[in-house]
PDB file of C-alpha atoms in Angstrom:
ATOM      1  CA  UNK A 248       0.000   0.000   0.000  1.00 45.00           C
ATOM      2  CA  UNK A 249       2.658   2.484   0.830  1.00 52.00           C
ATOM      3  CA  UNK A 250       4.577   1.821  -2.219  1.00 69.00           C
ATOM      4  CA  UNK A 251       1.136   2.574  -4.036  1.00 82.00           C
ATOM      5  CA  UNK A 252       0.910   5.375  -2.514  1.00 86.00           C
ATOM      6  CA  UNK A 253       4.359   7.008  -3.192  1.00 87.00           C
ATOM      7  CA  UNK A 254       4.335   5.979  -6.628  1.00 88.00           C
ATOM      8  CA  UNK A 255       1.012   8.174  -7.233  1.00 91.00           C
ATOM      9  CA  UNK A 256       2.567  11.177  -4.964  1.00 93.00           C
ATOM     10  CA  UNK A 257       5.532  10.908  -7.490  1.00 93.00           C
ATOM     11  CA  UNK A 258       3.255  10.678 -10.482  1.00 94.00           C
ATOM     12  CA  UNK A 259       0.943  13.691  -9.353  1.00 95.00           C
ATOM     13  CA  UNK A 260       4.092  15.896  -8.588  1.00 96.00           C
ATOM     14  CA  UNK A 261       5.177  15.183 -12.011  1.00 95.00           C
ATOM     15  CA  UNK A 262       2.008  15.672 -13.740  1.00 96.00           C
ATOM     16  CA  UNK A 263       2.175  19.160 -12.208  1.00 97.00           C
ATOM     17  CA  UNK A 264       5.683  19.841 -13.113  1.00 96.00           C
ATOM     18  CA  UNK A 265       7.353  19.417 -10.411  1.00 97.00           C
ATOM     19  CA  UNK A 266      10.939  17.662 -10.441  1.00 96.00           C
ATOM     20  CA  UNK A 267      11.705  14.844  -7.865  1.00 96.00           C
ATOM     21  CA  UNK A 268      15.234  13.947  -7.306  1.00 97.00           C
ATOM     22  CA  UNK A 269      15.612  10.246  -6.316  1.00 96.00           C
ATOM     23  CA  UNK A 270      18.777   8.521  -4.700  1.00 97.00           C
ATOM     24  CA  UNK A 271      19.601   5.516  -6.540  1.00 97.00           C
ATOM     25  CA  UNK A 272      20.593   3.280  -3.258  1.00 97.00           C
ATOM     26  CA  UNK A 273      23.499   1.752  -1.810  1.00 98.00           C
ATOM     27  CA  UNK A 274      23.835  -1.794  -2.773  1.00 97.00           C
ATOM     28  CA  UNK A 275      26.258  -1.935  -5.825  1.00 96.00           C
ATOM     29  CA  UNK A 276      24.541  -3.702  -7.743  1.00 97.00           C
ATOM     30  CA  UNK A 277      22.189  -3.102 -10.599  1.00 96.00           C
ATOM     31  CA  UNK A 278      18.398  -2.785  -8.775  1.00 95.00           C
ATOM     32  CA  UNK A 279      18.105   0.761  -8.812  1.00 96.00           C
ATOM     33  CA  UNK A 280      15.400   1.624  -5.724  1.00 93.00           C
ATOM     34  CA  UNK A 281      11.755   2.986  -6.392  1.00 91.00           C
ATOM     35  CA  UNK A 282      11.223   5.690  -7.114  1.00 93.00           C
ATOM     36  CA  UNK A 283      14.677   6.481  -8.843  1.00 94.00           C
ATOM     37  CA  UNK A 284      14.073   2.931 -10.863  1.00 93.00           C
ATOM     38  CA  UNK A 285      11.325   4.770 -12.778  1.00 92.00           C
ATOM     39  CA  UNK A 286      13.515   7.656 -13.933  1.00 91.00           C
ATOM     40  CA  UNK A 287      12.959   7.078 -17.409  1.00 91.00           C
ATOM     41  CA  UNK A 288       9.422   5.469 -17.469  1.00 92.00           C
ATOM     42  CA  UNK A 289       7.317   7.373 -14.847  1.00 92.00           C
ATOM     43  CA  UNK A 290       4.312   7.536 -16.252  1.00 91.00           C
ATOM     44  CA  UNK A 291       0.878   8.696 -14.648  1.00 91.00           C
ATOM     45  CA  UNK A 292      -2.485   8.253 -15.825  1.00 92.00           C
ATOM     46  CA  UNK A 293      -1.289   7.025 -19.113  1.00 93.00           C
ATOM     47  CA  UNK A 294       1.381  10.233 -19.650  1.00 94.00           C
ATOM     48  CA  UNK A 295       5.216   9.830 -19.448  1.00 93.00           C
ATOM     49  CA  UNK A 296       6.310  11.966 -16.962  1.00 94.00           C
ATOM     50  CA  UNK A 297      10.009  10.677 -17.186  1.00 93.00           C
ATOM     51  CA  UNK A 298      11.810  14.329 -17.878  1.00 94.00           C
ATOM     52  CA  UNK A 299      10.721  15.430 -14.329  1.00 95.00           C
ATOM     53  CA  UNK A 300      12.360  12.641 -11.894  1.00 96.00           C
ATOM     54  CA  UNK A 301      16.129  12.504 -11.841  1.00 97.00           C
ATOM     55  CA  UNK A 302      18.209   9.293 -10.846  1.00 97.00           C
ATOM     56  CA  UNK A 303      20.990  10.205  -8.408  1.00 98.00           C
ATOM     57  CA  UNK A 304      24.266   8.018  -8.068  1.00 98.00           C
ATOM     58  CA  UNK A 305      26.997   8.585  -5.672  1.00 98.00           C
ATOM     59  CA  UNK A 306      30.478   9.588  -7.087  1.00 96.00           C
ATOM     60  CA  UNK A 307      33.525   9.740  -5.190  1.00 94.00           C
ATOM     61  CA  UNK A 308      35.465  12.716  -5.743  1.00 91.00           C
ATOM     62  CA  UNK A 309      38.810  11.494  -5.016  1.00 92.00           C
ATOM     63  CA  UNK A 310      38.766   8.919  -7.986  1.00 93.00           C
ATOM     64  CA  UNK A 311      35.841  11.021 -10.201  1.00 93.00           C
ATOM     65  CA  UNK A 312      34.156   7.722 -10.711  1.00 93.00           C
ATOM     66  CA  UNK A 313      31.012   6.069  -9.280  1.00 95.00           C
ATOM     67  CA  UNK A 314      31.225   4.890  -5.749  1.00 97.00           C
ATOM     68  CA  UNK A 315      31.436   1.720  -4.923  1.00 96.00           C
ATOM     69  CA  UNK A 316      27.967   0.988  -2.972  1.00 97.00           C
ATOM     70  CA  UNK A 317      26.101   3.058  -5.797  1.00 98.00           C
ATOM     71  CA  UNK A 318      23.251   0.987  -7.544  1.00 97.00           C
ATOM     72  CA  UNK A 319      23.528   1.512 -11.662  1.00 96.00           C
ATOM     73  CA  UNK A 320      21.552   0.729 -14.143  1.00 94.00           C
ATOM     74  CA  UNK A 321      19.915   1.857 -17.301  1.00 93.00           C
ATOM     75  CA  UNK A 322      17.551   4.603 -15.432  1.00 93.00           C
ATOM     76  CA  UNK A 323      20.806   6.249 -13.654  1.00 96.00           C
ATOM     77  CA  UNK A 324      20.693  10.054 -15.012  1.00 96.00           C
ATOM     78  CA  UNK A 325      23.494  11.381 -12.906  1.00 96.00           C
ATOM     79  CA  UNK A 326      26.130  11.330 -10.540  1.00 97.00           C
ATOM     80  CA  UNK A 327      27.237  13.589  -7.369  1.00 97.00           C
ATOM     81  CA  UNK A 328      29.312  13.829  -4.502  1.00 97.00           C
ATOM     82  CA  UNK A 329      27.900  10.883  -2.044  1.00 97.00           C
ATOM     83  CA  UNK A 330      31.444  10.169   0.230  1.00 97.00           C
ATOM     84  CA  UNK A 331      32.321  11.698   3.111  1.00 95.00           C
ATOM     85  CA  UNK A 332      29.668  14.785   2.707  1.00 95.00           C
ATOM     86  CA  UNK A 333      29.343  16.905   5.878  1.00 95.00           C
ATOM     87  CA  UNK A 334      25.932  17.108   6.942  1.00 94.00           C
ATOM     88  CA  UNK A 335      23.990  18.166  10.323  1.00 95.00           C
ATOM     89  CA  UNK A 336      23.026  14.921  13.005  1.00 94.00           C
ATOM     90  CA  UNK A 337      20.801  14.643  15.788  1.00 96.00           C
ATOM     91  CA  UNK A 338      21.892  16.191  18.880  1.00 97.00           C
ATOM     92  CA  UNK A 339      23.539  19.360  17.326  1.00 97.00           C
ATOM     93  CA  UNK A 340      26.296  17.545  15.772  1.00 97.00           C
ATOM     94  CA  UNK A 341      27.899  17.334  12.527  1.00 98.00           C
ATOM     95  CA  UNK A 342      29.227  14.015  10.536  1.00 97.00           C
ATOM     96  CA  UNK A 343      30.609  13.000   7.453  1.00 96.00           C
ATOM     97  CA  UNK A 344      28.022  11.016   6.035  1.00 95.00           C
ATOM     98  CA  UNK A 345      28.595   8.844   2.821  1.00 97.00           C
ATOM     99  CA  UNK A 346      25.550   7.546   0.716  1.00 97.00           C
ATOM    100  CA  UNK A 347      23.111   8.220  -2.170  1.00 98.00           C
ATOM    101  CA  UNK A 348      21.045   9.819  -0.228  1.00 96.00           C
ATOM    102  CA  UNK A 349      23.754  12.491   0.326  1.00 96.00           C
ATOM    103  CA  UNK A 350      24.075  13.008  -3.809  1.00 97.00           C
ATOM    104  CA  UNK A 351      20.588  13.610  -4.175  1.00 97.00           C
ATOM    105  CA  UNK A 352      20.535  16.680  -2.376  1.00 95.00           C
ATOM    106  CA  UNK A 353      23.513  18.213  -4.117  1.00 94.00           C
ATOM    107  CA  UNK A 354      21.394  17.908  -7.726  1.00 96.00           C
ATOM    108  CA  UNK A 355      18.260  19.403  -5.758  1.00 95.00           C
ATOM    109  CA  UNK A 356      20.338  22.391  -4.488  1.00 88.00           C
TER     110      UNK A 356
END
C-alpha cells in the first residue's frame, strides 16, 4: 500500500511539473530503488512523466568515478558527490556522512 501510494505522490508531482530527485541506493549492484528505478518510465495516468524525476548516483570525488555501494543501471541520469559529505546529526552535531542519499541533495540544491 505504501509503495502505491508514493508511486502516485511521485506521479501527481510530475504531472504538475514538479521535479523529484531520487537517490539511486546503496547496494552496488544493478536494482536501482523505487522511485529512482522509474527515472525514465514514470508515467501517470497514461502520460510519461520521465523528464521530471532525476536518478541520483553517488560519485567519489577522489577517484571522479562512481562509488562503490552506488546501484547503476539503465535509469541512472546522474552522478554527485555521495562520500564523506558533511551534513547536520541529531543532537547538534555534525558528521561526514557517505551515501546516495547524500548526492541527491547536491542535484536538488
Amino acid at each position: 500500500v505504501q509503495a502505491t501510494a508514493l508511486q502516485s505522490w511521485v506521479g501527481y508531482a510530475a504531472s504538475r511539473g514538479i521535479y523529484i530527485v531520487a537517490s539511486s541506493g546503496n547496494s552496488g549492484d544493478s536494482n536501482i530503488t523505487f522511485p529512482a528505478g522509474d527515472a525514465t518510465t514514470l508515467t501517470y495516468n497514461g502520460v510519461n512523466y520521465s523528464k521530471y524525476l532525476i536518478s541520483v548516483g553517488s560519485l567519489n570525488i577522489n577517484t571522479w568515478v562512481r562509488s562503490s555501494f552506488s546501484t547503476y543501471g539503465s535509469s541512472l541520469e546522474t552522478i554527485a558527490p555521495g562520500e564523506q559529505i558533511f551534513t547536520a546529526f541529531p543532537d547538534s552535531q555534525t558528521v561526514h556522512a557517505t551515501g546516495t542519499s547524500f548526492a541527491a541533495p547536491q542535484v536538488s540544491g
